[in-house]
């Protein structure tokens, strides 16, 4: 059976593996802080083992999840529409005709900036569109934004 | 083209505005003041406190009015407010979605009305200009609607490479009123009473009365009154419901004590939905809803009074069908391709799966769902923003996928849940193609 999340004629541009690194870094920082708080509160008893074991499990899980999730992201700027796909367990594919595009956002948080990646968000008049591409390398993000803006202008239509 | 009306200096609303606004809170203050002053053993300073509160409120109200101005120029309407920090709301005519004339009871007593303007774009986007003499509000509405229409038509003409044509007969809007439908009050009340909401309120009232009689206490009288007012006010809001056709759009007029008159330009209609609750179906009653970009609910609205999504509170199939076909060209044609969920999708909706389908024709995409309350939604291709499909782990095992058609926020939703994989992918890309080619028939008029 052909996979409907990789349609014929669509070559997904995959996002940077640094997205996985960014996510691991973010989650691990949070995990260390939470585990530290719990462990310091329990240092008197042997039960500090419990939060430690839990956090070890979550770390391994996060490590694997971040990689798999990063691999699931992809976008394809086709001749007439932009396609974005993501998700491992819950998979999603969105198709946005360039004419419906209103504007393109490029965002990057502190961790993302250090790793040189950004989030590209394409907005239409509908909030349901949610065409978000995470983990696009910086230079590629700028290029994509310009390309999309140009395509949007040439095929412009109102609400 | 430039007429005397075209560019306007900043204007204030009617000087009666602070008084009308105060009448909303004055009774509360008066009642609590009288209550406290008539009570035993108060000293004289209490009177001054109440007087002070009254004067302060009057002052704030007057200042707020004083610092509120509005300007309508060739491209936009601006409303400036704020005593200390100045806020400017700008509404370019291209983004204007709907214009309403509101007449709350307290304003009607003074012959005044408020103008409410809806803009495309999420969040809190309704802007009010209050209060002005009724005739003036009507004139402003006609002007705004004509401008909105003109701007849109010009933009399209320009992008098509044609000469710009100024819209003519701009102020005829309020004159060319044709009644499409008048909803009889009796029918409207009966239809509302036959809804699950009112039936449960009825049961609740009976429960209260029975327990009160059993306990022999008069306490629930207050509860009864509150529930009754809550139950009656939505009926009063839909009183004398009349739908008109005007040159540029539709107009709804309704309300008994507080009146409102809502205008929706034809090309701002994003989609329509026909709602048929199970109790209504044997009687062939239908509720017609409309989607307009912008806020369907006014912030701080009470008892759904601000709900502009109702196009007809109760309608019959013939009228509904005619109106839907009129507002969304091509929607009367039966769907050419219909996709239904297969039997294996029963696990997600044991009964409902039989009643779901999604269909398309060259002009529209529509879907139906629900076996208790049946909802049929229609969206023209030219209003669709994007298309997506998603699949969860259980769906993957069963080979099912959910297809969603995205339009601006509103009550109308078109989607096909748990449809066969291969059909969804084909349907989604076919729809994207139709969306791309679709153009609004209204803007080219």
PDB file of N, CA and C in Angstrom, chain B residues 89 97-98 100 102 116-119 121-128 234 238 254 260 262 264 287 289-310 375 408-412:
ATOM      1  N   UNK B  89      -8.035  52.479  16.579  1.00  0.00           N
ATOM      2  CA  UNK B  89      -8.438  51.283  15.825  1.00  0.00           C
ATOM      3  C   UNK B  89      -8.617  51.703  14.383  1.00  0.00           C
ATOM      4  N   UNK B  97     -15.685  43.362   7.405  1.00  0.00           N
ATOM      5  CA  UNK B  97     -16.462  42.152   7.153  1.00  0.00           C
ATOM      6  C   UNK B  97     -17.966  42.373   7.265  1.00  0.00           C
ATOM      7  N   UNK B  98     -18.401  43.047   8.291  1.00  0.00           N
ATOM      8  CA  UNK B  98     -19.835  43.221   8.498  1.00  0.00           C
ATOM      9  C   UNK B  98     -20.059  44.483   9.313  1.00  0.00           C
ATOM     10  N   UNK B 100     -22.969  46.383  11.778  1.00  0.00           N
ATOM     11  CA  UNK B 100     -24.228  46.209  12.489  1.00  0.00           C
ATOM     12  C   UNK B 100     -24.684  47.525  13.093  1.00  0.00           C
ATOM     13  N   UNK B 102     -26.761  48.687  16.277  1.00  0.00           N
ATOM     14  CA  UNK B 102     -27.300  48.172  17.534  1.00  0.00           C
ATOM     15  C   UNK B 102     -28.152  49.241  18.194  1.00  0.00           C
ATOM     16  N   UNK B 116     -21.493  48.987  14.897  1.00  0.00           N
ATOM     17  CA  UNK B 116     -20.508  47.974  15.258  1.00  0.00           C
ATOM     18  C   UNK B 116     -19.892  47.452  13.977  1.00  0.00           C
ATOM     19  N   UNK B 117     -18.578  47.469  13.909  1.00  0.00           N
ATOM     20  CA  UNK B 117     -17.884  47.103  12.675  1.00  0.00           C
ATOM     21  C   UNK B 117     -16.987  45.910  12.933  1.00  0.00           C
ATOM     22  N   UNK B 118     -17.107  44.908  12.094  1.00  0.00           N
ATOM     23  CA  UNK B 118     -16.304  43.706  12.223  1.00  0.00           C
ATOM     24  C   UNK B 118     -15.229  43.682  11.175  1.00  0.00           C
ATOM     25  N   UNK B 119     -14.045  43.239  11.588  1.00  0.00           N
ATOM     26  CA  UNK B 119     -12.907  43.252  10.697  1.00  0.00           C
ATOM     27  C   UNK B 119     -12.377  41.834  10.573  1.00  0.00           C
ATOM     28  N   UNK B 121      -9.676  38.937  10.691  1.00  0.00           N
ATOM     29  CA  UNK B 121      -8.508  38.778  11.557  1.00  0.00           C
ATOM     30  C   UNK B 121      -8.956  38.368  12.933  1.00  0.00           C
ATOM     31  N   UNK B 122      -8.218  37.464  13.539  1.00  0.00           N
ATOM     32  CA  UNK B 122      -8.632  36.868  14.806  1.00  0.00           C
ATOM     33  C   UNK B 122      -8.631  37.848  15.953  1.00  0.00           C
ATOM     34  N   UNK B 123      -8.914  37.335  17.107  1.00  0.00           N
ATOM     35  CA  UNK B 123      -8.888  38.147  18.316  1.00  0.00           C
ATOM     36  C   UNK B 123     -10.113  39.018  18.441  1.00  0.00           C
ATOM     37  N   UNK B 124      -9.952  40.088  19.199  1.00  0.00           N
ATOM     38  CA  UNK B 124     -11.077  40.960  19.492  1.00  0.00           C
ATOM     39  C   UNK B 124     -11.131  42.016  18.399  1.00  0.00           C
ATOM     40  N   UNK B 125     -11.937  41.763  17.404  1.00  0.00           N
ATOM     41  CA  UNK B 125     -11.838  42.650  16.252  1.00  0.00           C
ATOM     42  C   UNK B 125     -13.067  43.525  16.025  1.00  0.00           C
ATOM     43  N   UNK B 126     -14.101  43.404  16.876  1.00  0.00           N
ATOM     44  CA  UNK B 126     -15.273  44.250  16.680  1.00  0.00           C
ATOM     45  C   UNK B 126     -15.007  45.645  17.251  1.00  0.00           C
ATOM     46  N   UNK B 127     -15.364  46.648  16.470  1.00  0.00           N
ATOM     47  CA  UNK B 127     -15.178  48.032  16.909  1.00  0.00           C
ATOM     48  C   UNK B 127     -16.544  48.695  16.993  1.00  0.00           C
ATOM     49  N   UNK B 128     -16.750  49.479  18.065  1.00  0.00           N
ATOM     50  CA  UNK B 128     -18.044  50.135  18.213  1.00  0.00           C
ATOM     51  C   UNK B 128     -17.895  51.645  18.138  1.00  0.00           C
ATOM     52  N   UNK B 234     -33.097  35.249  25.156  1.00  0.00           N
ATOM     53  CA  UNK B 234     -32.738  34.850  23.782  1.00  0.00           C
ATOM     54  C   UNK B 234     -33.936  34.887  22.830  1.00  0.00           C
ATOM     55  N   UNK B 238     -34.432  37.313  19.312  1.00  0.00           N
ATOM     56  CA  UNK B 238     -34.767  36.831  17.959  1.00  0.00           C
ATOM     57  C   UNK B 238     -36.165  37.302  17.534  1.00  0.00           C
ATOM     58  N   UNK B 254     -33.695  42.227  14.053  1.00  0.00           N
ATOM     59  CA  UNK B 254     -34.352  41.428  15.075  1.00  0.00           C
ATOM     60  C   UNK B 254     -34.328  42.143  16.410  1.00  0.00           C
ATOM     61  N   UNK B 260     -31.416  45.020  16.890  1.00  0.00           N
ATOM     62  CA  UNK B 260     -30.177  45.099  16.147  1.00  0.00           C
ATOM     63  C   UNK B 260     -30.437  44.799  14.684  1.00  0.00           C
ATOM     64  N   UNK B 262     -28.147  43.738  11.340  1.00  0.00           N
ATOM     65  CA  UNK B 262     -26.811  43.277  10.980  1.00  0.00           C
ATOM     66  C   UNK B 262     -26.671  43.167   9.470  1.00  0.00           C
ATOM     67  N   UNK B 264     -24.329  41.914   6.209  1.00  0.00           N
ATOM     68  CA  UNK B 264     -23.216  41.071   5.769  1.00  0.00           C
ATOM     69  C   UNK B 264     -23.097  41.198   4.259  1.00  0.00           C
ATOM     70  N   UNK B 287     -32.331  25.176  11.112  1.00  0.00           N
ATOM     71  CA  UNK B 287     -31.683  26.381  11.617  1.00  0.00           C
ATOM     72  C   UNK B 287     -30.531  26.674  10.652  1.00  0.00           C
ATOM     73  N   UNK B 289     -27.200  28.676   9.699  1.00  0.00           N
ATOM     74  CA  UNK B 289     -26.124  29.487  10.267  1.00  0.00           C
ATOM     75  C   UNK B 289     -25.201  29.981   9.175  1.00  0.00           C
ATOM     76  N   UNK B 290     -24.561  31.098   9.438  1.00  0.00           N
ATOM     77  CA  UNK B 290     -23.657  31.683   8.445  1.00  0.00           C
ATOM     78  C   UNK B 290     -22.312  31.964   9.101  1.00  0.00           C
ATOM     79  N   UNK B 291     -21.260  31.814   8.318  1.00  0.00           N
ATOM     80  CA  UNK B 291     -19.903  32.074   8.786  1.00  0.00           C
ATOM     81  C   UNK B 291     -19.402  33.366   8.165  1.00  0.00           C
ATOM     82  N   UNK B 292     -18.973  34.293   9.005  1.00  0.00           N
ATOM     83  CA  UNK B 292     -18.392  35.530   8.518  1.00  0.00           C
ATOM     84  C   UNK B 292     -17.029  35.657   9.169  1.00  0.00           C
ATOM     85  N   UNK B 293     -15.988  35.989   8.396  1.00  0.00           N
ATOM     86  CA  UNK B 293     -14.662  36.141   9.003  1.00  0.00           C
ATOM     87  C   UNK B 293     -14.729  37.267  10.013  1.00  0.00           C
ATOM     88  N   UNK B 294     -14.003  37.130  11.085  1.00  0.00           N
ATOM     89  CA  UNK B 294     -14.115  38.097  12.170  1.00  0.00           C
ATOM     90  C   UNK B 294     -14.748  37.406  13.347  1.00  0.00           C
ATOM     91  N   UNK B 295     -15.170  38.163  14.317  1.00  0.00           N
ATOM     92  CA  UNK B 295     -15.696  37.554  15.527  1.00  0.00           C
ATOM     93  C   UNK B 295     -17.182  37.295  15.419  1.00  0.00           C
ATOM     94  N   UNK B 296     -17.607  36.032  15.428  1.00  0.00           N
ATOM     95  CA  UNK B 296     -19.048  35.805  15.402  1.00  0.00           C
ATOM     96  C   UNK B 296     -19.693  36.221  16.722  1.00  0.00           C
ATOM     97  N   UNK B 297     -18.962  36.077  17.797  1.00  0.00           N
ATOM     98  CA  UNK B 297     -19.500  36.474  19.101  1.00  0.00           C
ATOM     99  C   UNK B 297     -18.825  37.766  19.533  1.00  0.00           C
ATOM    100  N   UNK B 298     -19.646  38.669  19.968  1.00  0.00           N
ATOM    101  CA  UNK B 298     -19.125  39.919  20.476  1.00  0.00           C
ATOM    102  C   UNK B 298     -18.567  39.661  21.861  1.00  0.00           C
ATOM    103  N   UNK B 299     -17.440  40.303  22.190  1.00  0.00           N
ATOM    104  CA  UNK B 299     -16.891  40.076  23.526  1.00  0.00           C
ATOM    105  C   UNK B 299     -17.858  40.662  24.554  1.00  0.00           C
ATOM    106  N   UNK B 300     -18.051  39.941  25.648  1.00  0.00           N
ATOM    107  CA  UNK B 300     -18.918  40.417  26.714  1.00  0.00           C
ATOM    108  C   UNK B 300     -20.391  40.384  26.354  1.00  0.00           C
ATOM    109  N   UNK B 301     -20.742  39.593  25.340  1.00  0.00           N
ATOM    110  CA  UNK B 301     -22.156  39.541  24.980  1.00  0.00           C
ATOM    111  C   UNK B 301     -22.913  38.715  26.005  1.00  0.00           C
ATOM    112  N   UNK B 302     -24.135  39.120  26.248  1.00  0.00           N
ATOM    113  CA  UNK B 302     -24.934  38.381  27.221  1.00  0.00           C
ATOM    114  C   UNK B 302     -25.982  37.551  26.506  1.00  0.00           C
ATOM    115  N   UNK B 303     -26.186  36.365  26.964  1.00  0.00           N
ATOM    116  CA  UNK B 303     -27.229  35.464  26.483  1.00  0.00           C
ATOM    117  C   UNK B 303     -27.237  35.341  24.962  1.00  0.00           C
ATOM    118  N   UNK B 304     -26.046  35.305  24.396  1.00  0.00           N
ATOM    119  CA  UNK B 304     -25.964  35.088  22.959  1.00  0.00           C
ATOM    120  C   UNK B 304     -26.567  36.201  22.127  1.00  0.00           C
ATOM    121  N   UNK B 305     -26.735  37.374  22.689  1.00  0.00           N
ATOM    122  CA  UNK B 305     -27.311  38.476  21.915  1.00  0.00           C
ATOM    123  C   UNK B 305     -26.373  38.914  20.821  1.00  0.00           C
ATOM    124  N   UNK B 306     -25.056  38.738  21.100  1.00  0.00           N
ATOM    125  CA  UNK B 306     -24.071  39.189  20.123  1.00  0.00           C
ATOM    126  C   UNK B 306     -23.814  38.154  19.043  1.00  0.00           C
ATOM    127  N   UNK B 307     -24.527  37.043  19.083  1.00  0.00           N
ATOM    128  CA  UNK B 307     -24.282  35.955  18.158  1.00  0.00           C
ATOM    129  C   UNK B 307     -24.799  36.314  16.775  1.00  0.00           C
ATOM    130  N   UNK B 308     -23.876  36.569  15.861  1.00  0.00           N
ATOM    131  CA  UNK B 308     -24.301  36.962  14.534  1.00  0.00           C
ATOM    132  C   UNK B 308     -24.325  35.782  13.585  1.00  0.00           C
ATOM    133  N   UNK B 309     -24.140  34.573  14.105  1.00  0.00           N
ATOM    134  CA  UNK B 309     -24.026  33.444  13.192  1.00  0.00           C
ATOM    135  C   UNK B 309     -25.381  32.949  12.701  1.00  0.00           C
ATOM    136  N   UNK B 310     -26.490  33.405  13.312  1.00  0.00           N
ATOM    137  CA  UNK B 310     -27.799  32.919  12.883  1.00  0.00           C
ATOM    138  C   UNK B 310     -28.307  33.702  11.685  1.00  0.00           C
ATOM    139  N   UNK B 375     -25.889  18.126  11.001  1.00  0.00           N
ATOM    140  CA  UNK B 375     -25.307  19.373  10.500  1.00  0.00           C
ATOM    141  C   UNK B 375     -24.807  19.177   9.080  1.00  0.00           C
ATOM    142  N   UNK B 408     -11.675  30.529   7.680  1.00  0.00           N
ATOM    143  CA  UNK B 408     -11.516  31.361   8.864  1.00  0.00           C
ATOM    144  C   UNK B 408     -12.464  30.912   9.987  1.00  0.00           C
ATOM    145  N   UNK B 409     -12.036  31.215  11.195  1.00  0.00           N
ATOM    146  CA  UNK B 409     -12.761  30.813  12.404  1.00  0.00           C
ATOM    147  C   UNK B 409     -14.255  31.112  12.331  1.00  0.00           C
ATOM    148  N   UNK B 410     -15.059  30.144  12.702  1.00  0.00           N
ATOM    149  CA  UNK B 410     -16.503  30.352  12.673  1.00  0.00           C
ATOM    150  C   UNK B 410     -17.220  29.051  12.971  1.00  0.00           C
ATOM    151  N   UNK B 411     -18.549  29.058  12.995  1.00  0.00           N
ATOM    152  CA  UNK B 411     -19.281  27.840  13.350  1.00  0.00           C
ATOM    153  C   UNK B 411     -19.292  26.778  12.260  1.00  0.00           C
ATOM    154  N   UNK B 412     -19.056  27.161  11.012  1.00  0.00           N
ATOM    155  CA  UNK B 412     -19.181  26.199   9.918  1.00  0.00           C
ATOM    156  C   UNK B 412     -17.892  25.393   9.746  1.00  0.00           C
TER     157      UNK B 412
END
